[in-house]
Amino acid sequence: MAVPIISIKKQQFTEEQLKEQKLDNLKQLLSDHEEAVQQVFTIMAELNDIGALEAATKLLEAKEDVAHIALGQLTRKPVTNIINNLMGVAGALTELNPETTTKLIEGLNAGVDEANKALETDEKVSAFKLVKMLNDPDVNRALNFGVHFLKGLGKGLKD
């Protein structure tokens, strides 16, 4: 009968064997991805030629000074105002109905197109023609929208 196994001896590699195994793995990886490695070296050479690697190195060496300067710039009043305004605009945009916004933008585009056509004709608008335009359903709709928009804006400004 066979003798039972009572202990397992783990094979210990020497430091030199580990290094040799890592080198073999690296050689295999390089040969498997030769084209990618060549592209990386080409990119690195280009970055080195234009001085970008040196600049990045200097930037990393001065990271604390750069962070201090960047933080100082970000906490300036104009920058904080921009950030606060962007956050306010983003908050307002989240409350708008996307369908209404799309319709409004399409209307603005149509209005700009009509205005450009009118500019090309150099036609004068008399008081009589202006009054007559009020009967046009499109003009009336836009005026109605504008008046009610101004009314809502005024209510909003009252708070």
PDB file of N, CA and C in Angstrom, residues 100 104 140-150:
ATOM      1  N   THR A 100     -41.487  71.199 -24.338  1.00  0.00           N
ATOM      2  CA  THR A 100     -41.716  72.635 -24.451  1.00  0.00           C
ATOM      3  C   THR A 100     -40.444  73.338 -24.899  1.00  0.00           C
ATOM      4  N   LEU A 104     -39.961  75.512 -28.232  1.00  0.00           N
ATOM      5  CA  LEU A 104     -39.510  76.908 -28.145  1.00  0.00           C
ATOM      6  C   LEU A 104     -38.282  77.132 -29.026  1.00  0.00           C
ATOM      7  N   ASN A 140     -49.909  87.007 -33.923  1.00  0.00           N
ATOM      8  CA  ASN A 140     -50.746  87.110 -32.739  1.00  0.00           C
ATOM      9  C   ASN A 140     -50.347  86.069 -31.697  1.00  0.00           C
ATOM     10  N   ARG A 141     -50.048  84.848 -32.133  1.00  0.00           N
ATOM     11  CA  ARG A 141     -49.630  83.783 -31.224  1.00  0.00           C
ATOM     12  C   ARG A 141     -48.327  84.159 -30.533  1.00  0.00           C
ATOM     13  N   ALA A 142     -47.362  84.707 -31.286  1.00  0.00           N
ATOM     14  CA  ALA A 142     -46.075  85.100 -30.716  1.00  0.00           C
ATOM     15  C   ALA A 142     -46.238  86.249 -29.737  1.00  0.00           C
ATOM     16  N   LEU A 143     -47.096  87.236 -30.072  1.00  0.00           N
ATOM     17  CA  LEU A 143     -47.345  88.357 -29.156  1.00  0.00           C
ATOM     18  C   LEU A 143     -48.017  87.869 -27.880  1.00  0.00           C
ATOM     19  N   ASN A 144     -48.972  86.965 -28.027  1.00  0.00           N
ATOM     20  CA  ASN A 144     -49.667  86.406 -26.869  1.00  0.00           C
ATOM     21  C   ASN A 144     -48.666  85.683 -25.960  1.00  0.00           C
ATOM     22  N   PHE A 145     -47.805  84.895 -26.582  1.00  0.00           N
ATOM     23  CA  PHE A 145     -46.768  84.185 -25.826  1.00  0.00           C
ATOM     24  C   PHE A 145     -45.864  85.182 -25.106  1.00  0.00           C
ATOM     25  N   GLY A 146     -45.421  86.218 -25.840  1.00  0.00           N
ATOM     26  CA  GLY A 146     -44.517  87.210 -25.263  1.00  0.00           C
ATOM     27  C   GLY A 146     -45.131  87.968 -24.109  1.00  0.00           C
ATOM     28  N   VAL A 147     -46.379  88.382 -24.257  1.00  0.00           N
ATOM     29  CA  VAL A 147     -47.044  89.127 -23.187  1.00  0.00           C
ATOM     30  C   VAL A 147     -47.196  88.254 -21.942  1.00  0.00           C
ATOM     31  N   HIS A 148     -47.605  87.012 -22.118  1.00  0.00           N
ATOM     32  CA  HIS A 148     -47.766  86.124 -20.966  1.00  0.00           C
ATOM     33  C   HIS A 148     -46.424  85.720 -20.364  1.00  0.00           C
ATOM     34  N   PHE A 149     -45.398  85.619 -21.210  1.00  0.00           N
ATOM     35  CA  PHE A 149     -44.050  85.365 -20.705  1.00  0.00           C
ATOM     36  C   PHE A 149     -43.604  86.519 -19.808  1.00  0.00           C
ATOM     37  N   LEU A 150     -43.829  87.756 -20.284  1.00  0.00           N
ATOM     38  CA  LEU A 150     -43.460  88.931 -19.488  1.00  0.00           C
ATOM     39  C   LEU A 150     -44.254  88.995 -18.183  1.00  0.00           C
TER      40      LEU A 150
END
